[in-house]
Amino acid sequence: MSQPESAVADAQAGGRSGQEPLAKLAERYGLRRSIARPRFPVYVRQLWERRHFILTYATSRNVSKYSSSALGQLWQVLTPLLNAAIYYLMFGLILGGDNGIVNYPAFLLTGMFVFTYTQRTVAAGAKSISGNLSLIRALHFPRASLPLAYTIQELQQLAISMGVLLVLVVVTGEMPTWYWLMIPVVLLLQTMFNVGAGLVMARLGSSMRDLNQLLPFITRTWLYASGVFFSIQDKVVGSAKLPQWVADAMYLNPAASYIEWMRELLIPTYNPHGGHHPPTMVWVSCVFWAVFALCFGFWYFWRAEERYGRG
């Protein structure tokens, strides 16, 4: 009789002593759970081995998402554009949010496109586990593959949106500069942050059923606090006459940091800080949030690997 068969027979008999716990019995025979959480380095390696599945899954979701609509993939661009048009009407024209900001359309579009990337990734991450329970229960694979695929899906959509944004920035009067070569660096840091945030939200969303109901209110508040419609420096320090540290604290908001840096690169006429260089706390905030969110997000998600799909 083989060792696994002996273990099964021993378990059915209640162990050699008749009262031996199953955990000790498995340890004695060198058995382990099939869904046991692997060590973190092994887990990362398993994700890398499934990189083609992650990319294919993300691409297929993008293709199928708009396949039933008449305009198809154009909705990837039309959605943020329509939102930007509504916000420009409300905040730019009616409420006078464009006061003191040169080229407010480019200013607003940049904020909307950059924030939408993070907003959609966070929202998709929250549903990545709870919305794929049948797949999780049917196949054994690193569960982080799902929020990663959702992030890549949003990154693919951003690539189209950024192309449109660059065209619109030029149309509104800005000219390309060598600083535009820094755009991939900012997007890389933002993507690192988005991956980490998506992983955190995926774990929370798998156990907190009400999170998807609260998330729209959370992201809407985040939108208003990130300077999408207004210049933080002008409104907080200039108009409200608040201390500079209040504006600096608002720049520590990760969404505000990535928006501010992107505006500095794309819109030279904006430049509330002079030149194409954002304040030190902006790029420090971008780097910090990218590294911290990525590391913490992977660790936090990996800790609950065995619980996804249960219940």
PDB file of C-alpha atoms in Angstrom:
ATOM      1  CA  MET A   1       0.000   0.000   0.000  1.00  0.00           C
ATOM      2  CA  SER A   2       1.413   3.414  -0.979  1.00  0.00           C
ATOM      3  CA  GLN A   3       2.030   6.180   1.531  1.00  0.00           C
ATOM      4  CA  PRO A   4      -1.035   8.324   0.572  1.00  0.00           C
ATOM      5  CA  GLU A   5      -3.226   5.202   0.658  1.00  0.00           C
ATOM      6  CA  SER A   6      -1.834   4.342   4.073  1.00  0.00           C
ATOM      7  CA  ALA A   7      -2.606   7.846   5.277  1.00  0.00           C
ATOM      8  CA  VAL A   8      -6.191   7.606   4.021  1.00  0.00           C
ATOM      9  CA  ALA A   9      -6.680   4.211   5.639  1.00  0.00           C
ATOM     10  CA  ASP A  10      -5.123   5.486   8.856  1.00  0.00           C
ATOM     11  CA  ALA A  11      -7.379   8.550   8.809  1.00  0.00           C
ATOM     12  CA  GLN A  12     -10.451   6.397   8.300  1.00  0.00           C
ATOM     13  CA  ALA A  13      -9.373   4.289  11.239  1.00  0.00           C
ATOM     14  CA  GLY A  14      -8.913   7.375  13.359  1.00  0.00           C
ATOM     15  CA  GLY A  15      -5.111   7.298  13.333  1.00  0.00           C
ATOM     16  CA  ARG A  16      -2.836   4.654  14.818  1.00  0.00           C
ATOM     17  CA  SER A  17      -3.828   5.660  18.282  1.00  0.00           C
ATOM     18  CA  GLY A  18      -7.476   5.926  17.335  1.00  0.00           C
ATOM     19  CA  GLN A  19      -7.516   9.583  18.413  1.00  0.00           C
ATOM     20  CA  GLU A  20      -4.696  11.207  16.395  1.00  0.00           C
ATOM     21  CA  PRO A  21      -5.737  14.601  14.907  1.00  0.00           C
ATOM     22  CA  LEU A  22      -5.818  14.772  11.119  1.00  0.00           C
ATOM     23  CA  ALA A  23      -3.304  17.640  11.084  1.00  0.00           C
ATOM     24  CA  LYS A  24      -0.695  15.540  12.892  1.00  0.00           C
ATOM     25  CA  LEU A  25      -1.565  12.561  10.742  1.00  0.00           C
ATOM     26  CA  ALA A  26      -0.926  14.601   7.569  1.00  0.00           C
ATOM     27  CA  GLU A  27       2.343  15.886   9.011  1.00  0.00           C
ATOM     28  CA  ARG A  28       3.491  12.369   9.843  1.00  0.00           C
ATOM     29  CA  TYR A  29       2.899  11.216   6.277  1.00  0.00           C
ATOM     30  CA  GLY A  30       4.326  14.386   4.705  1.00  0.00           C
ATOM     31  CA  LEU A  31       1.004  15.474   3.216  1.00  0.00           C
ATOM     32  CA  ARG A  32      -0.040  19.085   2.604  1.00  0.00           C
ATOM     33  CA  ARG A  33      -3.212  20.843   1.513  1.00  0.00           C
ATOM     34  CA  SER A  34      -3.607  21.221  -2.239  1.00  0.00           C
ATOM     35  CA  ILE A  35      -4.624  24.883  -1.866  1.00  0.00           C
ATOM     36  CA  ALA A  36      -2.019  25.775   0.738  1.00  0.00           C
ATOM     37  CA  ARG A  37      -0.619  29.286   0.375  1.00  0.00           C
ATOM     38  CA  PRO A  38       2.874  29.080  -1.165  1.00  0.00           C
ATOM     39  CA  ARG A  39       5.795  31.079   0.138  1.00  0.00           C
ATOM     40  CA  PHE A  40       5.824  34.620  -1.190  1.00  0.00           C
ATOM     41  CA  PRO A  41       8.808  34.192  -3.610  1.00  0.00           C
ATOM     42  CA  VAL A  42       7.156  31.041  -4.994  1.00  0.00           C
ATOM     43  CA  TYR A  43       3.881  32.933  -5.354  1.00  0.00           C
ATOM     44  CA  VAL A  44       5.544  35.708  -7.365  1.00  0.00           C
ATOM     45  CA  ARG A  45       7.205  33.124  -9.591  1.00  0.00           C
ATOM     46  CA  GLN A  46       3.864  31.421 -10.202  1.00  0.00           C
ATOM     47  CA  LEU A  47       2.383  34.758 -11.274  1.00  0.00           C
ATOM     48  CA  TRP A  48       5.243  35.326 -13.691  1.00  0.00           C
ATOM     49  CA  GLU A  49       4.716  31.854 -15.176  1.00  0.00           C
ATOM     50  CA  ARG A  50       1.094  32.814 -15.860  1.00  0.00           C
ATOM     51  CA  ARG A  51       1.876  36.197 -17.414  1.00  0.00           C
ATOM     52  CA  HIS A  52       0.552  35.087 -20.813  1.00  0.00           C
ATOM     53  CA  PHE A  53      -2.758  34.030 -19.264  1.00  0.00           C
ATOM     54  CA  ILE A  54      -3.031  37.372 -17.427  1.00  0.00           C
ATOM     55  CA  LEU A  55      -2.365  39.377 -20.593  1.00  0.00           C
ATOM     56  CA  THR A  56      -4.718  37.272 -22.712  1.00  0.00           C
ATOM     57  CA  TYR A  57      -7.470  37.456 -20.114  1.00  0.00           C
ATOM     58  CA  ALA A  58      -7.157  41.248 -19.899  1.00  0.00           C
ATOM     59  CA  THR A  59      -7.176  41.661 -23.684  1.00  0.00           C
ATOM     60  CA  SER A  60     -10.176  39.391 -24.157  1.00  0.00           C
ATOM     61  CA  ARG A  61     -12.134  41.337 -21.556  1.00  0.00           C
ATOM     62  CA  ASN A  62     -11.367  44.570 -23.386  1.00  0.00           C
ATOM     63  CA  VAL A  63     -12.492  43.128 -26.700  1.00  0.00           C
ATOM     64  CA  SER A  64     -15.726  41.663 -25.312  1.00  0.00           C
ATOM     65  CA  LYS A  65     -16.619  44.598 -23.048  1.00  0.00           C
ATOM     66  CA  TYR A  66     -17.883  46.848 -25.849  1.00  0.00           C
ATOM     67  CA  SER A  67     -18.588  44.215 -28.487  1.00  0.00           C
ATOM     68  CA  SER A  68     -22.366  44.493 -28.098  1.00  0.00           C
ATOM     69  CA  SER A  69     -22.474  48.318 -28.335  1.00  0.00           C
ATOM     70  CA  ALA A  70     -22.802  50.227 -31.596  1.00  0.00           C
ATOM     71  CA  LEU A  71     -19.746  52.429 -31.006  1.00  0.00           C
ATOM     72  CA  GLY A  72     -17.623  49.591 -29.648  1.00  0.00           C
ATOM     73  CA  GLN A  73     -14.151  50.548 -28.403  1.00  0.00           C
ATOM     74  CA  LEU A  74     -14.885  54.261 -28.897  1.00  0.00           C
ATOM     75  CA  TRP A  75     -16.540  54.232 -25.472  1.00  0.00           C
ATOM     76  CA  GLN A  76     -13.075  53.893 -23.941  1.00  0.00           C
ATOM     77  CA  VAL A  77     -12.445  57.467 -25.067  1.00  0.00           C
ATOM     78  CA  LEU A  78     -15.975  58.865 -25.101  1.00  0.00           C
ATOM     79  CA  THR A  79     -16.668  58.142 -21.420  1.00  0.00           C
ATOM     80  CA  PRO A  80     -13.906  60.367 -19.947  1.00  0.00           C
ATOM     81  CA  LEU A  81     -14.514  62.969 -22.670  1.00  0.00           C
ATOM     82  CA  LEU A  82     -18.217  63.206 -21.855  1.00  0.00           C
ATOM     83  CA  ASN A  83     -17.418  63.415 -18.141  1.00  0.00           C
ATOM     84  CA  ALA A  84     -14.873  66.145 -18.818  1.00  0.00           C
ATOM     85  CA  ALA A  85     -17.412  68.093 -20.905  1.00  0.00           C
ATOM     86  CA  ILE A  86     -19.975  67.968 -18.097  1.00  0.00           C
ATOM     87  CA  TYR A  87     -17.431  68.976 -15.464  1.00  0.00           C
ATOM     88  CA  TYR A  88     -16.142  71.799 -17.689  1.00  0.00           C
ATOM     89  CA  LEU A  89     -19.677  73.137 -18.019  1.00  0.00           C
ATOM     90  CA  MET A  90     -20.305  72.922 -14.269  1.00  0.00           C
ATOM     91  CA  PHE A  91     -16.943  73.818 -12.748  1.00  0.00           C
ATOM     92  CA  GLY A  92     -15.336  75.792 -15.551  1.00  0.00           C
ATOM     93  CA  LEU A  93     -18.167  77.951 -16.872  1.00  0.00           C
ATOM     94  CA  ILE A  94     -20.897  78.010 -14.218  1.00  0.00           C
ATOM     95  CA  LEU A  95     -18.779  77.946 -11.043  1.00  0.00           C
ATOM     96  CA  GLY A  96     -15.781  79.779 -12.527  1.00  0.00           C
ATOM     97  CA  GLY A  97     -13.211  77.105 -11.730  1.00  0.00           C
ATOM     98  CA  ASP A  98     -11.105  78.198 -14.712  1.00  0.00           C
ATOM     99  CA  ASN A  99     -10.254  81.573 -13.165  1.00  0.00           C
ATOM    100  CA  GLY A 100      -6.495  82.074 -13.210  1.00  0.00           C
ATOM    101  CA  ILE A 101      -5.797  78.852 -15.144  1.00  0.00           C
ATOM    102  CA  VAL A 102      -4.463  79.208 -18.662  1.00  0.00           C
ATOM    103  CA  ASN A 103      -5.732  76.510 -21.048  1.00  0.00           C
ATOM    104  CA  TYR A 104      -8.315  75.161 -18.643  1.00  0.00           C
ATOM    105  CA  PRO A 105      -9.655  72.552 -21.141  1.00  0.00           C
ATOM    106  CA  ALA A 106      -6.251  70.805 -21.293  1.00  0.00           C
ATOM    107  CA  PHE A 107      -5.911  71.228 -17.527  1.00  0.00           C
ATOM    108  CA  LEU A 108      -9.272  69.541 -16.917  1.00  0.00           C
ATOM    109  CA  LEU A 109      -8.824  66.794 -19.513  1.00  0.00           C
ATOM    110  CA  THR A 110      -5.453  65.813 -18.072  1.00  0.00           C
ATOM    111  CA  GLY A 111      -6.909  65.576 -14.575  1.00  0.00           C
ATOM    112  CA  MET A 112      -9.913  63.562 -15.745  1.00  0.00           C
ATOM    113  CA  PHE A 113      -7.939  61.039 -17.821  1.00  0.00           C
ATOM    114  CA  VAL A 114      -5.310  60.438 -15.129  1.00  0.00           C
ATOM    115  CA  PHE A 115      -7.828  60.155 -12.298  1.00  0.00           C
ATOM    116  CA  THR A 116     -10.170  57.923 -14.323  1.00  0.00           C
ATOM    117  CA  TYR A 117      -7.334  55.412 -14.782  1.00  0.00           C
ATOM    118  CA  THR A 118      -6.913  54.994 -11.026  1.00  0.00           C
ATOM    119  CA  GLN A 119     -10.635  55.193 -10.284  1.00  0.00           C
ATOM    120  CA  ARG A 120     -11.549  52.459 -12.752  1.00  0.00           C
ATOM    121  CA  THR A 121      -8.684  50.220 -11.631  1.00  0.00           C
ATOM    122  CA  VAL A 122      -9.707  50.458  -7.979  1.00  0.00           C
ATOM    123  CA  ALA A 123     -13.358  49.772  -8.829  1.00  0.00           C
ATOM    124  CA  ALA A 124     -12.446  46.810 -11.054  1.00  0.00           C
ATOM    125  CA  GLY A 125     -10.089  45.400  -8.425  1.00  0.00           C
ATOM    126  CA  ALA A 126     -12.862  45.402  -5.826  1.00  0.00           C
ATOM    127  CA  LYS A 127     -14.941  43.112  -8.075  1.00  0.00           C
ATOM    128  CA  SER A 128     -12.125  40.948  -9.445  1.00  0.00           C
ATOM    129  CA  ILE A 129     -12.493  38.170  -6.859  1.00  0.00           C
ATOM    130  CA  SER A 130     -16.186  38.352  -5.985  1.00  0.00           C
ATOM    131  CA  GLY A 131     -17.103  38.502  -9.678  1.00  0.00           C
ATOM    132  CA  ASN A 132     -15.070  35.422 -10.664  1.00  0.00           C
ATOM    133  CA  LEU A 133     -15.963  32.884  -7.978  1.00  0.00           C
ATOM    134  CA  SER A 134     -16.864  30.186 -10.506  1.00  0.00           C
ATOM    135  CA  LEU A 135     -13.440  30.476 -12.140  1.00  0.00           C
ATOM    136  CA  ILE A 136     -11.668  30.510  -8.771  1.00  0.00           C
ATOM    137  CA  ARG A 137     -13.493  27.416  -7.548  1.00  0.00           C
ATOM    138  CA  ALA A 138     -12.936  25.517 -10.804  1.00  0.00           C
ATOM    139  CA  LEU A 139      -9.218  26.138 -11.366  1.00  0.00           C
ATOM    140  CA  HIS A 140      -6.121  26.356  -9.204  1.00  0.00           C
ATOM    141  CA  PHE A 141      -4.009  29.419 -10.029  1.00  0.00           C
ATOM    142  CA  PRO A 142      -2.574  32.429  -8.140  1.00  0.00           C
ATOM    143  CA  ARG A 143      -5.612  34.531  -7.331  1.00  0.00           C
ATOM    144  CA  ALA A 144      -3.621  37.747  -7.804  1.00  0.00           C
ATOM    145  CA  SER A 145      -3.797  36.982 -11.534  1.00  0.00           C
ATOM    146  CA  LEU A 146      -7.332  38.403 -11.574  1.00  0.00           C
ATOM    147  CA  PRO A 147      -6.736  41.910 -10.122  1.00  0.00           C
ATOM    148  CA  LEU A 148      -3.535  42.087 -12.181  1.00  0.00           C
ATOM    149  CA  ALA A 149      -5.490  41.295 -15.338  1.00  0.00           C
ATOM    150  CA  TYR A 150      -8.046  43.966 -14.472  1.00  0.00           C
ATOM    151  CA  THR A 151      -5.264  46.527 -14.017  1.00  0.00           C
ATOM    152  CA  ILE A 152      -3.742  45.589 -17.375  1.00  0.00           C
ATOM    153  CA  GLN A 153      -7.182  45.919 -18.948  1.00  0.00           C
ATOM    154  CA  GLU A 154      -7.459  49.494 -17.666  1.00  0.00           C
ATOM    155  CA  LEU A 155      -3.878  50.203 -18.769  1.00  0.00           C
ATOM    156  CA  GLN A 156      -4.740  49.094 -22.304  1.00  0.00           C
ATOM    157  CA  GLN A 157      -7.684  51.476 -22.294  1.00  0.00           C
ATOM    158  CA  LEU A 158      -5.474  54.252 -20.939  1.00  0.00           C
ATOM    159  CA  ALA A 159      -3.078  53.825 -23.872  1.00  0.00           C
ATOM    160  CA  ILE A 160      -5.918  54.800 -26.220  1.00  0.00           C
ATOM    161  CA  SER A 161      -7.083  57.612 -23.948  1.00  0.00           C
ATOM    162  CA  MET A 162      -3.577  59.071 -23.626  1.00  0.00           C
ATOM    163  CA  GLY A 163      -3.215  59.185 -27.390  1.00  0.00           C
ATOM    164  CA  VAL A 164      -6.431  61.189 -27.586  1.00  0.00           C
ATOM    165  CA  LEU A 165      -5.325  63.391 -24.679  1.00  0.00           C
ATOM    166  CA  LEU A 166      -2.034  64.297 -26.366  1.00  0.00           C
ATOM    167  CA  VAL A 167      -3.892  65.267 -29.532  1.00  0.00           C
ATOM    168  CA  LEU A 168      -6.343  67.412 -27.582  1.00  0.00           C
ATOM    169  CA  VAL A 169      -3.543  69.109 -25.644  1.00  0.00           C
ATOM    170  CA  VAL A 170      -1.904  70.090 -28.934  1.00  0.00           C
ATOM    171  CA  VAL A 171      -5.248  71.238 -30.355  1.00  0.00           C
ATOM    172  CA  THR A 172      -5.767  73.528 -27.348  1.00  0.00           C
ATOM    173  CA  GLY A 173      -2.495  75.298 -28.105  1.00  0.00           C
ATOM    174  CA  GLU A 174       0.274  73.398 -26.319  1.00  0.00           C
ATOM    175  CA  MET A 175       3.314  72.166 -28.247  1.00  0.00           C
ATOM    176  CA  PRO A 176       5.159  68.893 -27.612  1.00  0.00           C
ATOM    177  CA  THR A 177       8.406  69.225 -25.661  1.00  0.00           C
ATOM    178  CA  TRP A 178      11.196  66.902 -24.619  1.00  0.00           C
ATOM    179  CA  TYR A 179       9.517  66.686 -21.218  1.00  0.00           C
ATOM    180  CA  TRP A 180       6.806  64.552 -22.788  1.00  0.00           C
ATOM    181  CA  LEU A 181       9.338  61.707 -22.729  1.00  0.00           C
ATOM    182  CA  MET A 182       8.782  61.620 -18.973  1.00  0.00           C
ATOM    183  CA  ILE A 183       5.121  60.683 -19.436  1.00  0.00           C
ATOM    184  CA  PRO A 184       5.817  56.889 -19.447  1.00  0.00           C
ATOM    185  CA  VAL A 185       7.712  57.285 -16.168  1.00  0.00           C
ATOM    186  CA  VAL A 186       4.727  58.930 -14.476  1.00  0.00           C
ATOM    187  CA  LEU A 187       2.363  56.322 -15.913  1.00  0.00           C
ATOM    188  CA  LEU A 188       4.660  53.517 -14.734  1.00  0.00           C
ATOM    189  CA  LEU A 189       4.623  54.864 -11.180  1.00  0.00           C
ATOM    190  CA  GLN A 190       0.853  55.316 -11.332  1.00  0.00           C
ATOM    191  CA  THR A 191       0.428  51.783 -12.638  1.00  0.00           C
ATOM    192  CA  MET A 192       2.504  50.425  -9.761  1.00  0.00           C
ATOM    193  CA  PHE A 193       0.236  52.274  -7.354  1.00  0.00           C
ATOM    194  CA  ASN A 194      -2.866  51.037  -9.173  1.00  0.00           C
ATOM    195  CA  VAL A 195      -1.698  47.418  -8.996  1.00  0.00           C
ATOM    196  CA  GLY A 196      -1.198  47.681  -5.249  1.00  0.00           C
ATOM    197  CA  ALA A 197      -4.493  49.497  -4.705  1.00  0.00           C
ATOM    198  CA  GLY A 198      -6.322  46.978  -6.888  1.00  0.00           C
ATOM    199  CA  LEU A 199      -4.904  44.066  -4.879  1.00  0.00           C
ATOM    200  CA  VAL A 200      -5.952  45.651  -1.584  1.00  0.00           C
ATOM    201  CA  MET A 201      -9.444  46.335  -2.898  1.00  0.00           C
ATOM    202  CA  ALA A 202      -9.671  42.800  -4.298  1.00  0.00           C
ATOM    203  CA  ARG A 203      -9.110  41.284  -0.872  1.00  0.00           C
ATOM    204  CA  LEU A 204     -11.499  43.723   0.803  1.00  0.00           C
ATOM    205  CA  GLY A 205     -14.120  43.206  -1.892  1.00  0.00           C
ATOM    206  CA  SER A 206     -13.961  39.423  -1.516  1.00  0.00           C
ATOM    207  CA  SER A 207     -15.172  39.597   2.087  1.00  0.00           C
ATOM    208  CA  MET A 208     -17.010  42.954   2.358  1.00  0.00           C
ATOM    209  CA  ARG A 209     -20.153  42.566   0.266  1.00  0.00           C
ATOM    210  CA  ASP A 210     -21.202  46.184   0.842  1.00  0.00           C
ATOM    211  CA  LEU A 211     -17.936  47.621  -0.458  1.00  0.00           C
ATOM    212  CA  ASN A 212     -19.169  47.907  -4.039  1.00  0.00           C
ATOM    213  CA  GLN A 213     -22.069  50.020  -2.786  1.00  0.00           C
ATOM    214  CA  LEU A 214     -19.792  52.351  -0.830  1.00  0.00           C
ATOM    215  CA  LEU A 215     -17.072  52.610  -3.444  1.00  0.00           C
ATOM    216  CA  PRO A 216     -18.812  55.177  -5.716  1.00  0.00           C
ATOM    217  CA  PHE A 217     -19.134  57.581  -2.770  1.00  0.00           C
ATOM    218  CA  ILE A 218     -15.507  57.006  -1.763  1.00  0.00           C
ATOM    219  CA  THR A 219     -14.132  57.585  -5.253  1.00  0.00           C
ATOM    220  CA  ARG A 220     -16.339  60.648  -5.761  1.00  0.00           C
ATOM    221  CA  THR A 221     -14.950  62.206  -2.581  1.00  0.00           C
ATOM    222  CA  TRP A 222     -11.455  61.269  -3.748  1.00  0.00           C
ATOM    223  CA  LEU A 223     -12.197  62.970  -7.079  1.00  0.00           C
ATOM    224  CA  TYR A 224     -13.116  66.254  -5.410  1.00  0.00           C
ATOM    225  CA  ALA A 225     -10.056  66.153  -3.140  1.00  0.00           C
ATOM    226  CA  SER A 226      -7.553  65.504  -5.939  1.00  0.00           C
ATOM    227  CA  GLY A 227      -7.594  68.867  -7.719  1.00  0.00           C
ATOM    228  CA  VAL A 228      -9.148  67.526 -10.908  1.00  0.00           C
ATOM    229  CA  PHE A 229     -11.258  70.659 -11.421  1.00  0.00           C
ATOM    230  CA  PHE A 230      -9.066  73.284  -9.768  1.00  0.00           C
ATOM    231  CA  SER A 231      -5.477  74.203  -9.036  1.00  0.00           C
ATOM    232  CA  ILE A 232      -4.714  73.158  -5.465  1.00  0.00           C
ATOM    233  CA  GLN A 233      -2.085  75.868  -5.082  1.00  0.00           C
ATOM    234  CA  ASP A 234      -4.337  78.662  -6.374  1.00  0.00           C
ATOM    235  CA  LYS A 235      -7.507  77.661  -4.544  1.00  0.00           C
ATOM    236  CA  VAL A 236      -6.037  76.599  -1.211  1.00  0.00           C
ATOM    237  CA  VAL A 237      -3.267  79.176  -0.786  1.00  0.00           C
ATOM    238  CA  GLY A 238      -4.337  81.917  -3.209  1.00  0.00           C
ATOM    239  CA  SER A 239      -8.109  82.106  -2.814  1.00  0.00           C
ATOM    240  CA  ALA A 240      -8.734  80.472   0.570  1.00  0.00           C
ATOM    241  CA  LYS A 241      -5.595  82.060   2.125  1.00  0.00           C
ATOM    242  CA  LEU A 242      -4.763  78.833   3.930  1.00  0.00           C
ATOM    243  CA  PRO A 243      -1.188  77.990   4.977  1.00  0.00           C
ATOM    244  CA  GLN A 244       1.104  76.381   2.411  1.00  0.00           C
ATOM    245  CA  TRP A 245       1.276  73.173   4.426  1.00  0.00           C
ATOM    246  CA  VAL A 246      -2.409  72.541   3.675  1.00  0.00           C
ATOM    247  CA  ALA A 247      -1.697  72.532  -0.075  1.00  0.00           C
ATOM    248  CA  ASP A 248       1.389  70.388   0.514  1.00  0.00           C
ATOM    249  CA  ALA A 249      -0.729  67.893   2.457  1.00  0.00           C
ATOM    250  CA  MET A 250      -3.222  67.732  -0.417  1.00  0.00           C
ATOM    251  CA  TYR A 251      -0.374  67.021  -2.844  1.00  0.00           C
ATOM    252  CA  LEU A 252       0.447  63.920  -0.770  1.00  0.00           C
ATOM    253  CA  ASN A 253      -2.810  62.431  -2.009  1.00  0.00           C
ATOM    254  CA  PRO A 254      -1.538  59.876  -4.588  1.00  0.00           C
ATOM    255  CA  ALA A 255      -4.145  60.771  -7.224  1.00  0.00           C
ATOM    256  CA  ALA A 256      -3.366  64.491  -6.850  1.00  0.00           C
ATOM    257  CA  SER A 257       0.366  63.790  -7.124  1.00  0.00           C
ATOM    258  CA  TYR A 258       0.110  61.888 -10.406  1.00  0.00           C
ATOM    259  CA  ILE A 259      -2.282  64.480 -11.844  1.00  0.00           C
ATOM    260  CA  GLU A 260      -0.027  67.363 -10.831  1.00  0.00           C
ATOM    261  CA  TRP A 261       3.104  65.799 -12.315  1.00  0.00           C
ATOM    262  CA  MET A 262       1.340  64.988 -15.587  1.00  0.00           C
ATOM    263  CA  ARG A 263       0.056  68.556 -15.883  1.00  0.00           C
ATOM    264  CA  GLU A 264       3.526  69.917 -15.310  1.00  0.00           C
ATOM    265  CA  LEU A 265       4.785  67.832 -18.240  1.00  0.00           C
ATOM    266  CA  LEU A 266       1.940  68.492 -20.672  1.00  0.00           C
ATOM    267  CA  ILE A 267       0.940  72.101 -20.008  1.00  0.00           C
ATOM    268  CA  PRO A 268       3.843  74.555 -19.755  1.00  0.00           C
ATOM    269  CA  THR A 269       1.409  77.475 -19.520  1.00  0.00           C
ATOM    270  CA  TYR A 270      -0.062  75.978 -16.330  1.00  0.00           C
ATOM    271  CA  ASN A 271       3.133  75.772 -14.274  1.00  0.00           C
ATOM    272  CA  PRO A 272       2.037  77.157 -10.885  1.00  0.00           C
ATOM    273  CA  HIS A 273       5.464  76.157  -9.603  1.00  0.00           C
ATOM    274  CA  GLY A 274       7.546  77.369 -12.516  1.00  0.00           C
ATOM    275  CA  GLY A 275       9.060  75.316 -15.329  1.00  0.00           C
ATOM    276  CA  HIS A 276       8.246  71.664 -15.941  1.00  0.00           C
ATOM    277  CA  HIS A 277       9.350  70.580 -12.495  1.00  0.00           C
ATOM    278  CA  PRO A 278       6.700  69.745  -9.870  1.00  0.00           C
ATOM    279  CA  PRO A 279       7.299  70.501  -6.189  1.00  0.00           C
ATOM    280  CA  THR A 280       9.599  68.054  -4.450  1.00  0.00           C
ATOM    281  CA  MET A 281       6.774  66.585  -2.381  1.00  0.00           C
ATOM    282  CA  VAL A 282       4.846  65.763  -5.578  1.00  0.00           C
ATOM    283  CA  TRP A 283       7.393  63.468  -7.179  1.00  0.00           C
ATOM    284  CA  VAL A 284       8.446  62.085  -3.798  1.00  0.00           C
ATOM    285  CA  SER A 285       4.777  61.277  -3.139  1.00  0.00           C
ATOM    286  CA  CYS A 286       4.488  59.597  -6.562  1.00  0.00           C
ATOM    287  CA  VAL A 287       7.500  57.353  -5.930  1.00  0.00           C
ATOM    288  CA  PHE A 288       6.539  56.576  -2.334  1.00  0.00           C
ATOM    289  CA  TRP A 289       2.948  55.602  -3.132  1.00  0.00           C
ATOM    290  CA  ALA A 290       4.053  53.486  -6.102  1.00  0.00           C
ATOM    291  CA  VAL A 291       6.569  51.446  -4.077  1.00  0.00           C
ATOM    292  CA  PHE A 292       4.523  51.258  -0.881  1.00  0.00           C
ATOM    293  CA  ALA A 293       1.235  50.328  -2.568  1.00  0.00           C
ATOM    294  CA  LEU A 294       2.860  47.684  -4.770  1.00  0.00           C
ATOM    295  CA  CYS A 295       4.744  45.989  -1.916  1.00  0.00           C
ATOM    296  CA  PHE A 296       1.965  46.227   0.646  1.00  0.00           C
ATOM    297  CA  GLY A 297      -0.733  45.304  -1.859  1.00  0.00           C
ATOM    298  CA  PHE A 298       0.983  42.067  -2.913  1.00  0.00           C
ATOM    299  CA  TRP A 299       1.726  41.093   0.684  1.00  0.00           C
ATOM    300  CA  TYR A 300      -1.775  41.942   1.898  1.00  0.00           C
ATOM    301  CA  PHE A 301      -3.456  40.019  -0.918  1.00  0.00           C
ATOM    302  CA  TRP A 302      -1.117  37.017  -0.632  1.00  0.00           C
ATOM    303  CA  ARG A 303      -1.869  36.653   3.102  1.00  0.00           C
ATOM    304  CA  ALA A 304      -5.476  35.699   2.304  1.00  0.00           C
ATOM    305  CA  GLU A 305      -4.718  33.497  -0.726  1.00  0.00           C
ATOM    306  CA  GLU A 306      -6.285  30.388   0.865  1.00  0.00           C
ATOM    307  CA  ARG A 307      -9.575  32.125   1.663  1.00  0.00           C
ATOM    308  CA  TYR A 308     -10.566  33.392  -1.793  1.00  0.00           C
ATOM    309  CA  GLY A 309     -13.557  31.527  -3.176  1.00  0.00           C
ATOM    310  CA  ARG A 310     -14.508  29.996   0.152  1.00  0.00           C
ATOM    311  CA  GLY A 311     -17.955  30.250   1.630  1.00  0.00           C
TER     312      GLY A 311
END
